Short mmCIF file of C-alpha atoms in Angstrom, two decimals:
data_model
loop_
_atom_site.label_atom_id
_atom_site.label_comp_id
_atom_site.label_asym_id
_atom_site.label_seq_id
_atom_site.Cartn_x
_atom_site.Cartn_y
_atom_site.Cartn_z
CA UNK A 1 -0.05 -0.03 0.02
CA UNK A 2 1.08 3.73 -0.52
CA UNK A 3 0.36 6.39 1.66
CA UNK A 4 0.50 10.29 2.07
CA UNK A 5 1.86 11.88 4.87
CA UNK A 6 0.62 15.62 5.29
CA UNK A 7 3.21 18.04 7.05
CA UNK A 8 2.97 22.10 7.85
CA UNK A 9 6.18 23.25 9.11
CA UNK A 10 7.90 20.00 9.50
CA UNK A 11 4.81 18.73 12.00
CA UNK A 12 2.90 15.59 10.54
CA UNK A 13 -0.96 16.78 10.18
CA UNK A 14 -2.37 13.73 8.77
CA UNK A 15 -1.38 10.18 7.36
CA UNK A 16 -3.87 8.88 4.59
CA UNK A 17 -3.58 5.28 3.18
CA UNK A 18 -4.27 5.28 -0.73
CA UNK A 19 -7.23 2.94 -0.93
CA UNK A 20 -9.03 4.35 -3.80
CA UNK A 21 -8.18 5.12 -7.55
CA UNK A 22 -8.47 8.94 -6.69
CA UNK A 23 -7.82 11.01 -3.82
CA UNK A 24 -8.57 14.84 -3.84
CA UNK A 25 -6.69 17.29 -1.84
CA UNK A 26 -8.35 20.86 -1.41
CA UNK A 27 -9.76 23.47 1.06
CA UNK A 28 -13.37 22.22 0.68
CA UNK A 29 -14.77 19.62 3.28
CA UNK A 30 -15.74 17.30 0.32
CA UNK A 31 -12.12 16.51 -0.41
CA UNK A 32 -10.28 13.21 0.69
CA UNK A 33 -7.47 15.21 2.10
CA UNK A 34 -8.83 18.56 3.69
CA UNK A 35 -6.07 21.33 3.89
CA UNK A 36 -7.73 24.46 5.15
CA UNK A 37 -5.33 27.17 4.36
CA UNK A 38 -5.81 30.46 2.12
CA UNK A 39 -3.03 29.49 -0.23
CA UNK A 40 -5.01 26.06 -1.27
CA UNK A 41 -7.57 26.03 -3.76
CA UNK A 42 -11.19 24.58 -3.02
CA UNK A 43 -10.52 21.53 -5.15
CA UNK A 44 -6.68 21.85 -5.88
CA UNK A 45 -4.97 18.75 -6.81
CA UNK A 46 -6.02 14.71 -7.22
CA UNK A 47 -4.19 11.66 -6.88
CA UNK A 48 -4.88 8.90 -9.28
CA UNK A 49 -3.97 5.20 -8.85
CA UNK A 50 -4.35 2.41 -11.24
CA UNK A 51 -2.22 -0.44 -12.34
CA UNK A 52 0.47 2.07 -13.91
CA UNK A 53 1.16 3.69 -10.58
CA UNK A 54 0.00 7.05 -8.80
CA UNK A 55 -0.24 10.20 -10.70
CA UNK A 56 -0.57 13.66 -9.01
CA UNK A 57 -2.62 15.89 -11.26
CA UNK A 58 -2.98 19.86 -10.75
CA UNK A 59 -7.06 20.75 -10.90
CA UNK A 60 -6.49 24.09 -12.45
CA UNK A 61 -5.43 25.34 -8.93
CA UNK A 62 -4.67 29.11 -8.34
CA UNK A 63 -1.27 28.79 -6.96
CA UNK A 64 -0.05 25.60 -8.68
CA UNK A 65 1.00 22.01 -7.50
CA UNK A 66 4.83 21.24 -7.44
CA UNK A 67 6.68 17.75 -7.09
CA UNK A 68 10.19 17.93 -5.36
CA UNK A 69 10.25 21.81 -6.12
CA UNK A 70 9.17 21.59 -9.88
CA UNK A 71 5.57 23.02 -10.77
CA UNK A 72 3.67 19.95 -12.33
CA UNK A 73 0.29 19.26 -14.14
CA UNK A 74 0.75 15.62 -14.13
CA UNK A 75 3.24 13.72 -12.34
CA UNK A 76 3.95 9.94 -12.01
CA UNK A 77 4.91 9.77 -8.13
CA UNK A 78 8.14 7.90 -7.09
CA UNK A 79 8.60 6.66 -3.47
CA UNK A 80 9.36 9.77 -1.23
CA UNK A 81 8.41 12.17 -3.70
CA UNK A 82 7.26 15.41 -1.87
CA UNK A 83 4.08 17.17 -3.29
CA UNK A 84 3.93 20.96 -2.51
CA UNK A 85 0.43 22.37 -1.94
CA UNK A 86 0.35 25.98 -0.73
CA UNK A 87 2.23 25.95 2.74
CA UNK A 88 1.87 21.98 2.98
CA UNK A 89 3.76 19.18 2.03
CA UNK A 90 2.26 15.96 1.07
CA UNK A 91 4.94 13.02 0.91
CA UNK A 92 4.18 10.09 -0.84
CA UNK A 93 5.46 6.62 0.48
CA UNK A 94 5.39 3.09 -0.97
CA UNK A 95 5.50 0.78 2.08
CA UNK A 96 8.04 -1.87 1.55
CA UNK A 97 5.94 -4.86 1.32
CA UNK A 98 3.92 -3.03 -1.24
CA UNK A 99 7.08 -2.42 -3.15
CA UNK A 100 7.69 -5.91 -3.67
CA UNK A 101 4.24 -6.88 -4.75
CA UNK A 102 4.31 -3.90 -7.16
CA UNK A 103 7.39 -5.45 -8.74
CA UNK A 104 6.02 -8.69 -8.82
CA UNK A 105 2.37 -7.67 -9.43
CA UNK A 106 1.23 -10.31 -7.03
CA UNK A 107 3.20 -13.18 -8.97
CA UNK A 108 4.74 -15.95 -7.35
CA UNK A 109 8.52 -16.04 -7.00
CA UNK A 110 8.83 -18.62 -9.69
CA UNK A 111 7.10 -16.53 -12.12
CA UNK A 112 9.14 -13.51 -11.33
CA UNK A 113 12.25 -15.20 -11.95
CA UNK A 114 10.90 -16.37 -15.17
CA UNK A 115 10.38 -12.38 -16.17
CA UNK A 116 12.17 -11.53 -19.25
CA UNK A 117 14.80 -8.90 -18.77
CA UNK A 118 14.47 -5.83 -21.05
CA UNK A 119 16.03 -2.84 -22.29
CA UNK A 120 15.76 0.18 -24.56
CA UNK A 121 18.50 1.01 -27.13
CA UNK A 122 18.52 4.62 -28.73
CA UNK A 123 18.63 4.33 -32.47
CA UNK A 124 19.33 7.83 -33.78
CA UNK A 125 20.35 11.61 -32.64
CA UNK A 126 23.58 12.31 -30.30
CA UNK A 127 22.75 9.33 -27.97
CA UNK A 128 22.33 6.75 -30.71
CA UNK A 129 23.60 3.26 -29.39
CA UNK A 130 22.91 4.26 -25.75
CA UNK A 131 21.19 1.60 -23.64
CA UNK A 132 18.88 1.70 -20.54
CA UNK A 133 18.14 -1.63 -18.72
CA UNK A 134 14.48 -1.55 -17.37
CA UNK A 135 15.35 -2.72 -14.08
CA UNK A 136 13.08 -0.34 -12.01
CA UNK A 137 9.32 -0.93 -11.08
CA UNK A 138 8.81 2.28 -12.90
CA UNK A 139 11.11 3.69 -15.63
CA UNK A 140 10.43 7.46 -16.69
CA UNK A 141 11.83 8.78 -19.97
CA UNK A 142 11.50 12.21 -21.73
CA UNK A 143 11.30 16.08 -20.85
CA UNK A 144 8.77 17.33 -18.16
CA UNK A 145 6.27 19.52 -20.04
CA UNK A 146 7.08 18.24 -23.44
CA UNK A 147 6.84 14.54 -23.61
CA UNK A 148 7.35 12.17 -20.60
CA UNK A 149 6.62 8.30 -20.95
CA UNK A 150 6.58 5.78 -17.96
CA UNK A 151 7.53 1.88 -18.57
CA UNK A 152 5.83 0.00 -15.88
CA UNK A 153 6.90 -3.55 -14.76
CA UNK A 154 3.55 -5.64 -14.26
CA UNK A 155 4.21 -9.51 -13.64
CA UNK A 156 6.06 -10.46 -16.73
CA UNK A 157 4.98 -7.70 -18.80
CA UNK A 158 6.28 -4.23 -19.47
CA UNK A 159 3.59 -1.34 -20.13
CA UNK A 160 4.48 1.88 -21.57
CA UNK A 161 2.17 4.65 -20.81
CA UNK A 162 2.31 8.70 -21.55
CA UNK A 163 2.38 10.54 -18.51
CA UNK A 164 3.16 14.30 -19.75
CA UNK A 165 3.13 16.28 -22.90
CA UNK A 166 0.30 17.33 -25.60
CA UNK A 167 2.10 15.86 -28.48
CA UNK A 168 1.78 12.00 -28.47
CA UNK A 169 4.47 9.64 -28.19
CA UNK A 170 4.22 6.55 -30.40
CA UNK A 171 4.80 2.72 -30.35
CA UNK A 172 5.41 1.42 -34.05
CA UNK A 173 3.85 4.85 -35.06
CA UNK A 174 0.76 4.30 -33.03
CA UNK A 175 -0.16 7.04 -30.61
CA UNK A 176 0.25 5.73 -26.81
CA UNK A 177 -0.90 9.30 -25.47
CA UNK A 178 -4.58 7.57 -24.19
CA UNK A 179 -3.87 4.11 -24.50
CA UNK A 180 -1.08 2.13 -22.58
CA UNK A 181 0.59 -0.32 -24.73
CA UNK A 182 2.19 -3.71 -23.59
CA UNK A 183 5.71 -3.85 -25.03
CA UNK A 184 7.19 -6.62 -27.24
CA UNK A 185 10.78 -7.17 -28.55
CA UNK A 186 11.66 -5.04 -31.37
CA UNK A 187 9.02 -2.51 -30.27
CA UNK A 188 9.99 1.07 -31.54
CA UNK A 189 9.33 3.82 -29.18
CA UNK A 190 9.51 7.31 -30.72
CA UNK A 191 9.65 10.29 -28.26
CA UNK A 192 9.93 13.61 -29.29
CA UNK A 193 11.91 12.68 -32.19
CA UNK A 194 14.08 9.92 -30.39
CA UNK A 195 13.70 6.50 -31.93
CA UNK A 196 14.27 3.53 -29.22
CA UNK A 197 14.26 -0.22 -29.73
CA UNK A 198 12.76 -2.68 -27.21
CA UNK A 199 14.97 -5.41 -26.46
CA UNK A 200 14.16 -8.55 -24.64
CA UNK A 201 17.10 -10.73 -23.63
#
């Protein structure tokens, strides 16, 4: 399970376990996480959780939402990320047992050992030939505000989804902006003009 720890001036105000697909944050009492402060909008932000991970979304707030000091519209949360909303800090934490199940996706240890190794290889541009092994539960690639994709390990599968940017990233020239794609060997990802081949080994 993942949780959100809300602090103000370093003091813990509340701790919320993420137990549903959307948590809303804001000043109104109807929010899941209520922060009664003038710097916080009525409905300020949301935390959406699915099989692709947990994302924080700014809901058009007046003062904006930041993650680790950077303004965001939509951001894939990693363990220990800090969301700044007004004067409050919301720390995203994945509990240890959950980290394991997230990697294995509730698969048995035997199945986990059979999972293929995967990497992506840059095919063009100044970084041509560089390789990135997909060893983390979630690997993000791209430039925030331009185009960002996340590759998530789900059991034996690797699933790619676009998490930032107005222009669609593609796999084999098909848009993945609104549709996550299960990667296969030799798939070709294109992100901001950079082509990357998927290699299972």
